[in-house]
Coordinates of C-alpha atoms in Angstrom, one line a residue:
X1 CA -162.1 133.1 205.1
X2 CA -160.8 130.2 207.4
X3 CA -157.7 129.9 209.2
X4 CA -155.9 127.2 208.0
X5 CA -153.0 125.2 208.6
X6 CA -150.3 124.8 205.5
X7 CA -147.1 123.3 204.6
X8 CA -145.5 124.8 202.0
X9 CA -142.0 122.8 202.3
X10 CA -141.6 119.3 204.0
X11 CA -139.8 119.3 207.1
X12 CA -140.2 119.2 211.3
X13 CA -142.9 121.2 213.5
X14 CA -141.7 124.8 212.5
X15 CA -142.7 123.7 209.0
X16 CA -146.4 124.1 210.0
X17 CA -148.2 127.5 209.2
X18 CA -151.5 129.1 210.2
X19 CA -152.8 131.4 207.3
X20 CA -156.1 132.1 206.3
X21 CA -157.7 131.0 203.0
X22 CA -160.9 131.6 201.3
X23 CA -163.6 129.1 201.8
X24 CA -166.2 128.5 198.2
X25 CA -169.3 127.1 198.0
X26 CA -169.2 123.1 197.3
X27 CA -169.7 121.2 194.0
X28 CA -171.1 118.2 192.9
X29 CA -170.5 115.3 195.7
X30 CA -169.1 118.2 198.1
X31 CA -170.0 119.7 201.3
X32 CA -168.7 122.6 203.0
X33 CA -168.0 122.2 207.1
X34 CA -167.4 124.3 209.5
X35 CA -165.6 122.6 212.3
X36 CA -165.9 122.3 216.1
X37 CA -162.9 120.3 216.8
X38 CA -159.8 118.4 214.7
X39 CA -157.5 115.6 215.8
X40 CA -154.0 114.7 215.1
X41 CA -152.6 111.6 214.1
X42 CA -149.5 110.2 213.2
X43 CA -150.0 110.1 209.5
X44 CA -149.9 113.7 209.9
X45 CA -146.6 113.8 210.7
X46 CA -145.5 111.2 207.9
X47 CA -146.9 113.9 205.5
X48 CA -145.4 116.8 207.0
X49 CA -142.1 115.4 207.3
X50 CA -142.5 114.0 203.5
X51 CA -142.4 110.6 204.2
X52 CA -145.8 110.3 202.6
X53 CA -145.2 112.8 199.9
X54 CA -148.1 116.1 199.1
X55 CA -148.1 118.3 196.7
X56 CA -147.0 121.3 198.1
X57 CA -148.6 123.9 199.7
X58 CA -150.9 121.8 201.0
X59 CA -153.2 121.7 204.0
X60 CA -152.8 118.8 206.6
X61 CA -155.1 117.1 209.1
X62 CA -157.5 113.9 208.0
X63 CA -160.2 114.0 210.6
X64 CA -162.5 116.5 212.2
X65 CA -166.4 117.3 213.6
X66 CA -168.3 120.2 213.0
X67 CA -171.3 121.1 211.4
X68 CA -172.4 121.2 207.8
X69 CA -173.1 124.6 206.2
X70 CA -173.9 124.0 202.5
X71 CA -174.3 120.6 200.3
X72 CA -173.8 120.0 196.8
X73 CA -175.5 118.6 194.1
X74 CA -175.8 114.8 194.9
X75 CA -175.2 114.5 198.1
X76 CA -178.0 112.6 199.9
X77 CA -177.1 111.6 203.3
X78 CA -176.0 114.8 204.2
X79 CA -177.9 117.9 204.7
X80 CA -177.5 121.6 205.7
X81 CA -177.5 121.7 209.6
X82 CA -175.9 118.4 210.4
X83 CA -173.8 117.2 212.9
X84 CA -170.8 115.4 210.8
X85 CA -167.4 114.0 211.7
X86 CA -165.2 111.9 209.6
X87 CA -161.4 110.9 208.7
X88 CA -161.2 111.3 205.2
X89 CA -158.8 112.7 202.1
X90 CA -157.7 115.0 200.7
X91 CA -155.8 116.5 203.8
X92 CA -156.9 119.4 205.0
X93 CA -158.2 119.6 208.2
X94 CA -156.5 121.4 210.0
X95 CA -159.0 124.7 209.4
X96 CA -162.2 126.1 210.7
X97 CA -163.9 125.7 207.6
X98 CA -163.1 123.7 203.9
X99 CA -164.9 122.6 201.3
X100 CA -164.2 118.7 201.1
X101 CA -165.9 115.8 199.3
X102 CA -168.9 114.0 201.0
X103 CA -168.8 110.3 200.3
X104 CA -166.9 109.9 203.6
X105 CA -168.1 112.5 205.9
X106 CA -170.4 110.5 208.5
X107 CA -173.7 112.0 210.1
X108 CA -172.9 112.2 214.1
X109 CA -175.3 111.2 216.5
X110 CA -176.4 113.7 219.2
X111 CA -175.1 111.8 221.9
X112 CA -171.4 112.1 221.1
X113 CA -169.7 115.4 221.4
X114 CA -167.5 117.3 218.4
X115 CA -164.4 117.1 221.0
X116 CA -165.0 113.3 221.6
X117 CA -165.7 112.5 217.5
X118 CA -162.5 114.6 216.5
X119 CA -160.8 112.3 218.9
X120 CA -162.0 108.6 217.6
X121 CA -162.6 109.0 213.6
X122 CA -159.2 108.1 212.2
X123 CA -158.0 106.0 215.4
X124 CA -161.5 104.5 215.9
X125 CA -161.7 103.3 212.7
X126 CA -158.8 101.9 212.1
X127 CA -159.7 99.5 215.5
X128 CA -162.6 98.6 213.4
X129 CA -161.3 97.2 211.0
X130 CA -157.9 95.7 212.1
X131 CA -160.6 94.0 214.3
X132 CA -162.9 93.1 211.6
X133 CA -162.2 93.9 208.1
X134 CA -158.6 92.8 207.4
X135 CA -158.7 89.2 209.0
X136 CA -161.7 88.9 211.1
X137 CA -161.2 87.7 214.8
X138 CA -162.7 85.5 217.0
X139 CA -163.3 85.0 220.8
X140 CA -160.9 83.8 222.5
X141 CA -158.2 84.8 220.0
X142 CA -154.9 86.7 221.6
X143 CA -153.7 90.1 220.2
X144 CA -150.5 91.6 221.1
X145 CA -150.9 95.4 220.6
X146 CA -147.6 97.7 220.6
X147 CA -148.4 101.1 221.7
X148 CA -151.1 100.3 223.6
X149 CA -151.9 103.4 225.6
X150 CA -151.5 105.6 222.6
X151 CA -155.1 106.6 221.1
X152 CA -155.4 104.3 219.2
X153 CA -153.9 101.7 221.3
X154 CA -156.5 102.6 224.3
X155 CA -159.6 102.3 221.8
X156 CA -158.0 98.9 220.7
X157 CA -158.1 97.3 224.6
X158 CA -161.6 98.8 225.0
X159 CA -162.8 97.0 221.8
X160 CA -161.0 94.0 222.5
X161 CA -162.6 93.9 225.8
X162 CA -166.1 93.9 224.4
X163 CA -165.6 91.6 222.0
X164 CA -164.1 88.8 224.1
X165 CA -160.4 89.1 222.8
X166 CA -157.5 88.6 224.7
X167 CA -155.2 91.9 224.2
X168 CA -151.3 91.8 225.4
X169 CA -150.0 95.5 225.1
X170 CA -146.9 97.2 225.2
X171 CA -145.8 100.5 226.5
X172 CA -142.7 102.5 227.3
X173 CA -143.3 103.7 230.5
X174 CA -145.5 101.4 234.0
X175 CA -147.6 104.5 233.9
X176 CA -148.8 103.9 230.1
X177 CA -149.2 99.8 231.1
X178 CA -151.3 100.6 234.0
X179 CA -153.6 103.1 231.6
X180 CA -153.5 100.3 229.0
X181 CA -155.0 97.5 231.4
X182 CA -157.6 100.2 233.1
X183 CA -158.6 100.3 229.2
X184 CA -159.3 96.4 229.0
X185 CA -155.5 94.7 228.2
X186 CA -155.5 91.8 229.8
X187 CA -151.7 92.1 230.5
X188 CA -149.5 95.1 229.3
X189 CA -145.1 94.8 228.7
X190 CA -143.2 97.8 229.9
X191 CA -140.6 97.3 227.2
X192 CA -137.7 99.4 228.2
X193 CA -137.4 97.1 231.1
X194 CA -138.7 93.7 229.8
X195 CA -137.9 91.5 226.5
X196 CA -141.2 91.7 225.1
X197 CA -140.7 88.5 223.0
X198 CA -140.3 86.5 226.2
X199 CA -143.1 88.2 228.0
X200 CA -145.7 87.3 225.2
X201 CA -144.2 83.4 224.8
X202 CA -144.3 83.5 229.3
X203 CA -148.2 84.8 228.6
X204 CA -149.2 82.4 225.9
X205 CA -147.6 79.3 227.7
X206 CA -145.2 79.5 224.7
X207 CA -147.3 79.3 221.9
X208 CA -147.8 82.6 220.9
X209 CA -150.4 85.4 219.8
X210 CA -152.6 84.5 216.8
X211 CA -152.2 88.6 215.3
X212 CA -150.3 91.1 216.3
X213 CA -151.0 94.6 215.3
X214 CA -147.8 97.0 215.2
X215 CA -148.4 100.7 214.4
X216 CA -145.1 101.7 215.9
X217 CA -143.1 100.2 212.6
X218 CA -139.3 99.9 212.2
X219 CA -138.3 99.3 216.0
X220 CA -140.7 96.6 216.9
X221 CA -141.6 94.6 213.4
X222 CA -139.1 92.0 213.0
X223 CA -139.3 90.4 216.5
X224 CA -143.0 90.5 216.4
X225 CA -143.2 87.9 214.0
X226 CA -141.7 86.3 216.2
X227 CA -144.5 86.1 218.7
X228 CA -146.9 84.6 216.6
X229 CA -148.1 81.0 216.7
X230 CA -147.4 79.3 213.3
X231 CA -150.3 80.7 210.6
X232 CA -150.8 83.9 212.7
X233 CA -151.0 87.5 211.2
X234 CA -148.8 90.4 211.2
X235 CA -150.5 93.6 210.6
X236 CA -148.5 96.5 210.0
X237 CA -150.8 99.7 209.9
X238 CA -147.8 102.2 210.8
X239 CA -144.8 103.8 210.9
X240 CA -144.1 105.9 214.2
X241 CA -140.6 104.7 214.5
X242 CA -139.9 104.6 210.9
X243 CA -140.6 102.8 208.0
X244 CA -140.0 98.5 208.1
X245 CA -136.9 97.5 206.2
X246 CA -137.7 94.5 203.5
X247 CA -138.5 91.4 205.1
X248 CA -138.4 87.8 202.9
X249 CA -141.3 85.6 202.3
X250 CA -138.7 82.8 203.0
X251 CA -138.7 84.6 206.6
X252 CA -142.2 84.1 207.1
X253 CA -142.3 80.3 206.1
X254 CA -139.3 80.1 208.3
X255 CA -141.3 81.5 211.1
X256 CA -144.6 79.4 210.7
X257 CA -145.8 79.8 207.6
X258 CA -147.2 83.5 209.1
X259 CA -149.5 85.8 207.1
X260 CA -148.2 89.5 206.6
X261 CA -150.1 92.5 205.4
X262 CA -149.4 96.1 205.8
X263 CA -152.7 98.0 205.6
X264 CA -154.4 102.0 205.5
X265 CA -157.2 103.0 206.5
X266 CA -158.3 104.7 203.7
X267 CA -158.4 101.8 201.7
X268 CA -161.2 100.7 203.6
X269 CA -162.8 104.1 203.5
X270 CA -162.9 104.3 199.9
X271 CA -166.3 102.7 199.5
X272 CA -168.7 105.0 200.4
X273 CA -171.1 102.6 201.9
X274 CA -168.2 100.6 204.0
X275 CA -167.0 104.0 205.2
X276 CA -170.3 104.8 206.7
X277 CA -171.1 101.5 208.0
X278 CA -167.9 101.6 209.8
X279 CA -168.3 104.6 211.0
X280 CA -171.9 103.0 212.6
X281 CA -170.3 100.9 214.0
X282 CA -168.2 102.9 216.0
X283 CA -170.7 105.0 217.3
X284 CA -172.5 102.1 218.3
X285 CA -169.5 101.1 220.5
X286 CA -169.5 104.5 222.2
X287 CA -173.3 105.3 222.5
X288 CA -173.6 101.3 224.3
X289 CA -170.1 102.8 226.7
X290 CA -167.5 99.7 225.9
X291 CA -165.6 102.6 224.1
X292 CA -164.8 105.3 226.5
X293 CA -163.4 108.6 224.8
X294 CA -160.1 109.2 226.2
X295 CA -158.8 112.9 225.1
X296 CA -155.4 113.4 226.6
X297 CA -154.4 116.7 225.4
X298 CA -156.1 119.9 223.7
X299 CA -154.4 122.7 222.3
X300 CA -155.5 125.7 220.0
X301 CA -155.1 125.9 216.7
X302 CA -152.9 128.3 216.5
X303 CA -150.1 126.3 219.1
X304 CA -150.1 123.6 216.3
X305 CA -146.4 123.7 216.2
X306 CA -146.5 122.2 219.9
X307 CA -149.1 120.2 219.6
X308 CA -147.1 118.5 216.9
X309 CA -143.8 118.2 218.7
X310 CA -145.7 116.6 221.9
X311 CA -147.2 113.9 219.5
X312 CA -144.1 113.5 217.8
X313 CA -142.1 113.2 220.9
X314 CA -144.9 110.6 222.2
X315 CA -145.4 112.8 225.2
X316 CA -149.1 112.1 224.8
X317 CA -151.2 109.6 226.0
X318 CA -154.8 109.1 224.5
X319 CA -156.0 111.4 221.4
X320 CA -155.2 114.4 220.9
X321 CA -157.6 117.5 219.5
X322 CA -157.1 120.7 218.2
X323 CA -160.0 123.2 219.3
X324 CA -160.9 126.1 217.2

């Protein structure tokens, strides 16, 4: 048996319950893991609240480290013993132990702890590859970053650091812009006191960012675009304030002929060898220290309820891990 957090109807924190379930042996292509550490993400909260729609009961959490106990037939780059992490489908990890599929569960190197994997699967590798898989960038190029001192956000300066990119943050408060540029952001908008719009034209002598990268959604979407030079990129990759209303394609031409895509992660972790090379080359980027871990809060298991409302009521700052 493995204590477990479920949802059995859609709704706010309260919704989330700790029971325990019964842990089987793994099939073909599965492993079964029995977990160190777990993080929390946003996406969680889409699901629990329904905006991303499970069939319920279902178990929530998408990324975790531990320590493989049993592998099934055809699985080759796992074995019994290892050290594993990985952000992944089906949800579910939120537990001490589950039986899950392989294909994107990542061997972990000795050198970086379960706490500090937990923390940087999901958010690290979704830096990744807004940085290199959806429209690669060069140095020199300018990123403006909204929510930079969140956990992802904080990875995002420290990788644009190292690879010679120019990253303009935002954050709500002068406490979370000071923590953005200790991470690497060359300049970081408190934007409850500043436009951020004219801030970012001011930075870029009025020509703009070539890509900005919003996870924060509905509040801060349409007058991004409108701090992009003409031909620069609007990646959307999340939600936090709500989902983006429409938005024409006459808008974008209107606005410099600007390239829009909203992305997931998970598409990108659906090949099995992309996932793990991904996942390299985040380690890499910790094991070589131009990614510092930055763990802001910990809580139990079993206060999942307030870890939730803290993330939800962005009261946190970094990543966030559940310990078991």
């Amino acid at each position: 048996m493995a204590r477990t957090v479920i949802i059995e109807e859609a709704g706010g924190p309260e919704a989330l319950k700790l029971v325990d379930r019964k842990v089987g042996e793994p099939g073909p292509g599965e492993i079964r893991i029995r977990h160190k550490a777990c993080g929390l993400n946003f996406i969680d909260v889409y699901q629990r609240t329904g905006l991303y729609p499970l069939t319920l009961p279902h178990a929530l959490g998408m990324e975790a480290a531990g320590v493989v106990e049993a592998v099934g037939e055809g699985v080759t780059h796992l074995k019994e013993g290892d050290r594993a992490a990985y952000a992944a489908t089906p949800p579910g990890a939120y537990c001490e132990a589950r039986v899950m599929p392989a294909a994107q569960v990542c061997p972990l190197p000795d050198g970086i702890s379960f706490e500090d994997a937990a923390s940087i699967m999901l958010q690290g590798m979704t830096v990744e590859y807004l940085f290199h898989r959806v429209w690669p960038l060069e140095t020199g190029q300018t990123v403006l970053f909204h929510a930079a001192a969140g956990g992802v956000g904080l990875l995002a300066c420290q990788w644009a650091r190292s690879e010679g990119i120019r990253l303009i943050g935002t954050a709500g408060t002068d406490e979370k812009c000071q923590l953005a540029l200790d991470n690497g952001a060359s300049a970081c908008i408190n934007y409850r006191d500043k436009d951020f719009v004219a801030e970012v034209k001011a930075l870029t002598d009025g020509v703009g960012v070539d890509v900005v990268m919003d996870g924060v959604g509905k509040d801060t979407f349409e007058r991004s675009l409108d701090c992009l030079k003409p031909l620069g990129m609007m990646m959307s990759f999340g939600n936090a304030s709500g989902p983006v209303e429409p938005v024409s394609l006459l808008t974008l031409a209107a606005k410099g002929s600007l390239k829009l895509t909203r992305t997931t992660l998970f598409t990108f972790l659906a090949d099995h060898a992309r996932c793990q090379n991904m996942a390299q080359h985040l380690f890499d980027k910790v094991e070589s220290g131009a990614i510092n871990v930055n763990i802001g809060q910990t809580f139990p298991l079993e206060e999942i309820t307030e870890a939730h409302r803290a993330l939800e009521g962005r009261l946190t700052t970094g990543s966030t891990i559940l310990t078991l």
